Amino acid sequence: MQTVQDAPALRAAIRGWRSKGQTVGFVPTMGNLHAGHQSLIRQARARTDRVVASVFVNPTQFGPNEDFEHYPRTLVQDQAALAEQDCDLLFAPEVATMYPFGPQHGVSLHVPQITETLDGAHRPGHFDGVATVVCKLFNLVQPDLAVFGQKDFQQLKVIERMVRDLSLPVRVMAAPTVRAEDGLALSSRNQYLSVDERNKAPLIHETLHKMRNLLNEGHAWRVIEQVAAASLERAGFVVDYAVIRCSEDLAEPRQGEHGGLIALIAARLGHTRLIDNLLFD
Ligand code: PAF
């Protein structure tokens, strides 16, 4: 596997493949790769001739009090993990490559509506940073297919909308969340958890299933949300949201609506913010 840091080297590699008529799959990441990322690479590998991954800890998607400085940077291990999955090329740019005018002074994309709720409300500006960097990466890699994890469901929806609205020639694919045996969704941030917090963390996944069961039993979604938040809080979580929404646009369900719903939770244990979701269909 080749690792490149700058745009001309990336473009040269991709031009070579394109000249042979090969298709390109792309998996953008912030590194510190785990089995969840590896499964995204496999999804791309199964569908395109060549696979590119990026590792870039994107400063514009972190808020002022978030973990940008401390976000785990493990490039050597990431290279090994990608090579193991038969990834063809790793793009690991410097900040100046992605933001030639500096992170605060470049073009910024805003995807309206869908970013105004849930994580968008709790992490102001986060999705502007995500949309901006993903659009820049798409321009650089020009993939046929890009694979994103379903764990970051709102991010997936933001990117789908951006791609559609800007007519970007890339197919966006969602890959299922990879979980530990006890149900905890894999995330680079899980390593911040203490032993006690790690033992509690699977309650998020259990609560999502409980929400689905309660809905199937005919309980009202607003009541289910209260029950879910209360049970997480009793266990020591600080809950940002525990909600049932329409999976298409993340709007509140309409009266009597039961199809196309999703439960989403974001909750903090100590300093670690965890998110997860469960599609009901
Ligand atoms: O999901 C992530 O790891 C990041 O938000 C992404 C899509 C790589 C953009 O920085």
Coordinates of C-alpha atoms and ligand atoms in Angstrom, one line a residue:
M1 CA 0.0 0.0 0.0
Q2 CA 1.2 3.4 -1.0
T3 CA 1.0 6.4 1.4
V4 CA 0.8 9.9 0.0
Q5 CA 0.6 13.3 1.7
D6 CA 0.0 15.8 -1.1
A7 CA -2.6 16.3 -3.7
P8 CA -0.4 15.9 -6.9
A9 CA 0.8 12.5 -5.7
L10 CA -2.7 11.4 -4.9
R11 CA -4.0 12.7 -8.3
A12 CA -1.2 11.0 -10.2
A13 CA -2.0 7.6 -8.6
I14 CA -5.7 8.0 -9.3
R15 CA -5.1 9.1 -12.9
G16 CA -3.1 6.0 -13.5
W17 CA -6.0 3.8 -12.3
R18 CA -8.6 5.8 -14.3
S19 CA -6.5 5.5 -17.5
K20 CA -7.0 1.7 -17.1
G21 CA -10.7 2.1 -16.7
Q22 CA -10.6 1.2 -13.0
T23 CA -13.2 2.3 -10.4
V24 CA -12.3 3.9 -7.1
G25 CA -13.8 3.4 -3.7
F26 CA -13.1 5.8 -0.8
V27 CA -13.2 5.6 3.0
P28 CA -12.5 8.9 4.8
T29 CA -11.4 8.5 8.4
M30 CA -9.8 10.4 11.2
G31 CA -7.4 7.5 11.8
N32 CA -6.9 5.4 15.0
L33 CA -8.5 2.6 13.0
H34 CA -10.5 -0.2 14.5
A35 CA -12.5 -3.2 13.2
G36 CA -15.4 -0.8 12.3
H37 CA -13.1 1.1 9.8
Q38 CA -11.7 -2.1 8.5
S39 CA -15.2 -3.3 7.6
L40 CA -15.7 0.0 5.7
I41 CA -12.6 -0.8 3.7
R42 CA -13.9 -4.3 3.0
Q43 CA -17.2 -2.9 1.8
A44 CA -15.4 -0.6 -0.7
R45 CA -13.0 -3.4 -1.7
A46 CA -15.9 -5.7 -2.6
R47 CA -17.4 -3.0 -5.0
T48 CA -14.6 -1.1 -6.6
D49 CA -11.3 -2.0 -8.4
R50 CA -9.2 0.3 -6.2
V51 CA -9.6 1.5 -2.6
V52 CA -8.3 4.8 -1.1
A53 CA -8.6 5.6 2.6
S54 CA -7.8 9.0 4.1
V55 CA -6.5 9.7 7.6
F56 CA -7.0 13.3 8.6
V57 CA -8.0 14.7 12.0
N58 CA -10.1 17.5 10.7
P59 CA -9.7 20.6 13.0
T60 CA -12.9 22.4 11.7
Q61 CA -15.3 19.7 13.0
F62 CA -14.1 20.0 16.6
G63 CA -15.6 22.6 19.0
P64 CA -13.4 24.8 21.1
N65 CA -13.7 22.5 24.2
E66 CA -13.5 19.2 22.3
D67 CA -10.7 16.7 22.0
F68 CA -8.9 17.9 18.8
E69 CA -5.5 18.2 20.5
H70 CA -5.8 14.8 22.3
Y71 CA -7.5 12.9 19.5
P72 CA -5.4 9.7 19.1
R73 CA -3.0 9.9 16.1
T74 CA -1.6 6.5 15.3
L75 CA -0.5 6.6 11.7
V76 CA 1.9 3.7 11.7
Q77 CA -0.7 1.3 13.2
D78 CA -3.3 2.7 10.7
Q79 CA -1.1 2.0 7.8
A80 CA -0.7 -1.7 9.0
A81 CA -4.5 -2.0 9.5
L82 CA -5.2 -0.6 6.0
A83 CA -2.6 -2.8 4.3
E84 CA -4.2 -5.8 6.0
Q85 CA -7.5 -5.0 4.3
D86 CA -5.8 -4.7 1.0
C87 CA -6.3 -0.9 0.7
D88 CA -4.4 0.5 -2.3
L89 CA -3.6 4.0 -1.1
L90 CA -3.6 6.0 2.1
F91 CA -4.0 9.7 1.8
A92 CA -2.7 11.4 5.0
P93 CA -2.6 15.1 4.3
E94 CA -1.2 17.9 6.5
V95 CA -3.6 20.6 7.6
A96 CA -2.1 23.1 5.1
T97 CA -2.9 20.7 2.2
M98 CA -6.6 20.6 3.2
Y99 CA -6.8 24.2 4.3
P100 CA -4.4 26.3 2.3
F101 CA -5.8 29.5 3.8
G102 CA -5.9 28.1 7.3
P103 CA -8.8 26.2 8.9
Q104 CA -10.6 29.4 10.0
H105 CA -10.3 31.3 6.7
G106 CA -11.3 28.8 4.0
V107 CA -14.6 28.2 2.3
S108 CA -17.1 26.6 4.7
L109 CA -20.1 24.5 3.7
H110 CA -23.3 24.6 5.5
V111 CA -26.0 21.9 4.9
P112 CA -29.2 23.4 6.3
Q113 CA -32.1 21.9 8.2
I114 CA -30.7 18.4 8.9
T115 CA -27.8 19.9 10.8
E116 CA -30.0 22.0 13.1
T117 CA -31.0 19.1 15.4
L118 CA -29.3 16.4 17.6
D119 CA -25.5 16.5 17.2
G120 CA -25.8 19.7 15.2
A121 CA -27.6 21.4 18.1
H122 CA -25.2 20.0 20.7
R123 CA -22.0 20.5 18.7
P124 CA -22.5 23.9 16.9
G125 CA -20.5 24.0 13.6
H126 CA -19.5 20.3 13.7
F127 CA -21.4 19.4 10.6
D128 CA -20.1 22.4 8.7
G129 CA -16.6 21.1 9.3
V130 CA -17.6 17.6 8.3
A131 CA -19.3 18.7 5.1
T132 CA -16.5 21.0 4.2
V133 CA -13.7 18.4 4.6
V134 CA -15.6 15.6 3.0
C135 CA -16.4 17.8 0.0
K136 CA -12.7 18.7 -0.3
L137 CA -11.7 15.0 0.0
F138 CA -14.2 14.1 -2.7
N139 CA -12.8 16.7 -5.0
L140 CA -9.3 15.4 -4.4
V141 CA -10.0 11.6 -4.7
Q142 CA -13.0 11.9 -7.1
P143 CA -14.3 8.4 -6.0
D144 CA -17.1 6.5 -7.6
L145 CA -18.2 5.2 -4.2
A146 CA -17.7 6.5 -0.7
V147 CA -18.4 4.3 2.4
F148 CA -19.5 5.7 5.7
G149 CA -20.5 4.0 9.0
Q150 CA -24.2 3.9 10.0
K151 CA -23.1 4.6 13.6
D152 CA -22.7 8.3 12.6
F153 CA -26.2 8.4 11.2
Q154 CA -26.7 12.1 11.1
Q155 CA -23.3 12.6 9.5
L156 CA -24.4 10.1 6.8
K157 CA -27.6 12.0 6.1
V158 CA -25.7 15.3 6.0
I159 CA -23.3 13.9 3.4
E160 CA -26.0 12.3 1.3
R161 CA -27.8 15.7 1.2
M162 CA -24.6 17.6 0.3
V163 CA -23.8 15.1 -2.5
R164 CA -27.3 15.4 -3.9
D165 CA -27.5 19.2 -3.6
L166 CA -24.1 19.8 -5.1
S167 CA -24.6 17.1 -7.8
L168 CA -21.3 15.4 -6.7
P169 CA -20.7 12.4 -8.9
V170 CA -20.2 9.9 -6.1
R171 CA -22.4 7.1 -4.7
V172 CA -22.6 7.3 -0.9
M173 CA -23.0 3.9 0.8
A174 CA -23.9 3.2 4.5
A175 CA -22.2 0.3 6.2
P176 CA -23.6 -1.5 9.3
T177 CA -22.2 -0.5 12.7
V178 CA -19.6 -2.9 14.1
R179 CA -20.0 -3.8 17.7
A180 CA -18.1 -5.3 20.6
E181 CA -19.6 -8.6 21.9
D182 CA -21.5 -6.8 24.6
G183 CA -23.2 -4.5 22.0
L184 CA -21.1 -1.3 22.4
A185 CA -20.6 0.3 19.0
L186 CA -16.9 0.5 18.1
S187 CA -15.5 4.0 18.3
S188 CA -12.0 5.5 18.6
R189 CA -13.3 7.4 21.6
N190 CA -14.1 4.1 23.6
Q191 CA -10.5 4.0 24.7
Y192 CA -11.1 7.1 26.8
L193 CA -13.5 5.1 29.0
S194 CA -12.4 4.0 32.5
V195 CA -13.0 0.3 33.3
D196 CA -16.2 1.2 35.2
E197 CA -17.4 3.4 32.3
R198 CA -16.6 0.7 29.8
N199 CA -18.8 -1.7 31.8
K200 CA -21.7 0.7 31.7
A201 CA -21.4 1.8 28.1
P202 CA -23.3 -1.1 26.5
L203 CA -26.5 0.2 28.2
I204 CA -26.8 2.6 25.3
H205 CA -27.3 -0.3 22.9
E206 CA -29.6 -2.0 25.3
T207 CA -31.6 1.2 25.7
L208 CA -32.0 1.5 21.9
H209 CA -33.5 -2.0 21.8
K210 CA -35.8 -1.2 24.7
M211 CA -37.0 1.8 22.8
R212 CA -37.9 -0.3 19.8
N213 CA -39.7 -2.9 22.0
L214 CA -41.7 -0.2 23.8
L215 CA -42.7 1.3 20.4
N216 CA -43.8 -2.1 19.2
E217 CA -45.9 -2.5 22.4
G218 CA -47.8 0.7 21.4
H219 CA -46.2 3.2 23.7
A220 CA -46.1 6.9 22.6
W221 CA -42.7 7.9 21.3
R222 CA -42.5 10.9 23.6
V223 CA -43.0 8.7 26.7
I224 CA -40.4 6.2 25.4
E225 CA -37.9 9.0 25.0
Q226 CA -38.4 10.0 28.7
V227 CA -38.1 6.4 29.9
A228 CA -34.9 6.0 27.9
A229 CA -33.2 9.2 29.1
A230 CA -34.3 8.4 32.7
S231 CA -32.8 4.9 32.7
L232 CA -29.5 6.2 31.2
E233 CA -29.3 9.0 33.8
R234 CA -29.9 6.6 36.6
A235 CA -26.9 4.6 35.5
G236 CA -24.7 7.7 35.5
F237 CA -24.9 9.0 31.9
V238 CA -25.4 12.6 31.1
V239 CA -27.8 12.4 28.2
D240 CA -27.7 14.9 25.3
Y241 CA -30.6 13.1 23.6
A242 CA -32.4 9.8 23.5
V243 CA -35.0 10.2 20.7
I244 CA -37.1 8.5 18.1
R245 CA -37.0 10.3 14.7
C246 CA -37.9 9.7 11.0
S247 CA -34.9 8.1 9.5
E248 CA -35.2 10.1 6.3
D249 CA -34.9 13.6 7.6
L250 CA -34.5 13.2 11.4
A251 CA -37.8 15.1 12.0
E252 CA -40.1 14.2 14.9
P253 CA -42.5 11.3 13.9
R254 CA -45.9 12.4 12.8
Q255 CA -49.0 11.2 14.7
G256 CA -49.4 7.4 14.3
E257 CA -46.3 7.1 12.1
H258 CA -44.5 3.8 12.6
G259 CA -42.6 3.1 9.4
G260 CA -39.1 4.5 8.7
L261 CA -38.2 5.3 12.3
I262 CA -34.9 5.3 14.1
A263 CA -33.8 5.7 17.7
L264 CA -30.7 7.8 18.4
I265 CA -28.8 8.3 21.6
A266 CA -25.9 10.6 22.5
A267 CA -24.8 10.5 26.1
R268 CA -21.7 11.2 28.1
L269 CA -19.9 9.0 30.6
G270 CA -17.3 11.1 32.4
H271 CA -15.5 13.0 29.6
T272 CA -16.4 10.6 26.8
R273 CA -19.3 11.3 24.5
L274 CA -20.9 8.2 23.0
I275 CA -23.4 8.0 20.1
D276 CA -25.4 5.1 18.7
N277 CA -28.6 4.4 16.9
L278 CA -31.0 1.6 15.8
L279 CA -33.1 1.6 12.7
F280 CA -36.5 0.1 13.4
D281 CA -37.3 -1.4 10.0
Ligands
PAF1 O1 -16.5 10.0 10.6 C1 -15.4 10.5 10.6 O2 -14.4 9.9 10.9 C2 -15.2 12.0 10.2 O3 -16.3 12.8 10.6 C3 -14.9 12.1 8.6 C4 -16.1 11.6 7.8 C5 -13.7 11.3 8.3 C6 -14.7 13.6 8.3 O4 -13.6 14.1 9.0

